[in-house]
Amino acid sequence: MARILVAEDDDNVRAFVSRALEMKGHSVVEAEDGGLAAEMMLEHGGKFDLLLSDIKMPVMDGIALALSVGAQYPEVIIVLMTGFADQRERAHGLDALIYDVIPKPFTLNDLIQKIDDALAGKPVEIVSLARSGLSGLGS
C-alpha cells in the first residue's frame, strides 16, 4: 500500500489517524509538527506517496509545510485537515498544490475514503458529485 507522512500536533488525532491508515495496510510515519515533518520528508528523500497534515500547528503550519513539500517533491500527494474555517479558506489558494482539505471533526470512514480517493487520483469534483447523488449528469 502507500507510504504516508502524518503531521498533526494533537497526540490523540495523530494516533487515531495513524492507526486507521495502518489498519488499511499503509505504512505511516508520524510527526508532531510541521517542522519535524519537513525534516522527515528531507531525511527520507521525499519517498512518501502522501502527506496528510493539519493546517494549524506550531513551528511550521500545514500550509508552509505543503508549500515546502510541493516545491521539493511535486510527486507527493498533499491532503490537509483543519477544524477552522479561516484555515480552510487559506488552503483554497493552494488548489494546484493540494488534493483537498478534510474538515475536522471527521469520521474514520470519511478519512479513509478521502485518502483512498487521493491515492487513486480521483478528481475531487467527481468524488463530491458522486457522493451527493448527482453522478447521473445529463439525464
Steps between C-alpha positions, in 0.01 A plus 500: 500500500605864534767666710341792688648778712252628760569844651265580789573677829208345692623166638153344503413601143844391375465159667141454369598593144817290502326190636220533245745529211712211629188282531441572130849361433688827454846567640479810721768734631387753763614855572364719780548830315572636154867562570561137592294386199716713267813344656359148459405568140858614432650212701302247295576674170132574439423128473140537613191449289292741707535772762202538734541815707304710742506866399526664841819375672791651689847549349382472136133496405354263243484762227871584532570125509289443187684781316837354601414139413325599177805696383751226587294188432218579253412130466385479864122528535405755768179486704440754776260488793365771726221583739519873427304662217753782459779243454291319238471829313879550510546153352269570205773717351707183467260314272775415248724365775271304732248226431239614752428620854323265742287694750527396865334329668489214249394138522735211448310414181531858367874500564563163337283586199679832445844337524393216267365754249817709519726197448283381211523844338124552492411862421350671804205643304392159370530348846281777644235458228488124540452527876224755464305272266554723197713254306230460231573832331322563174214261570 
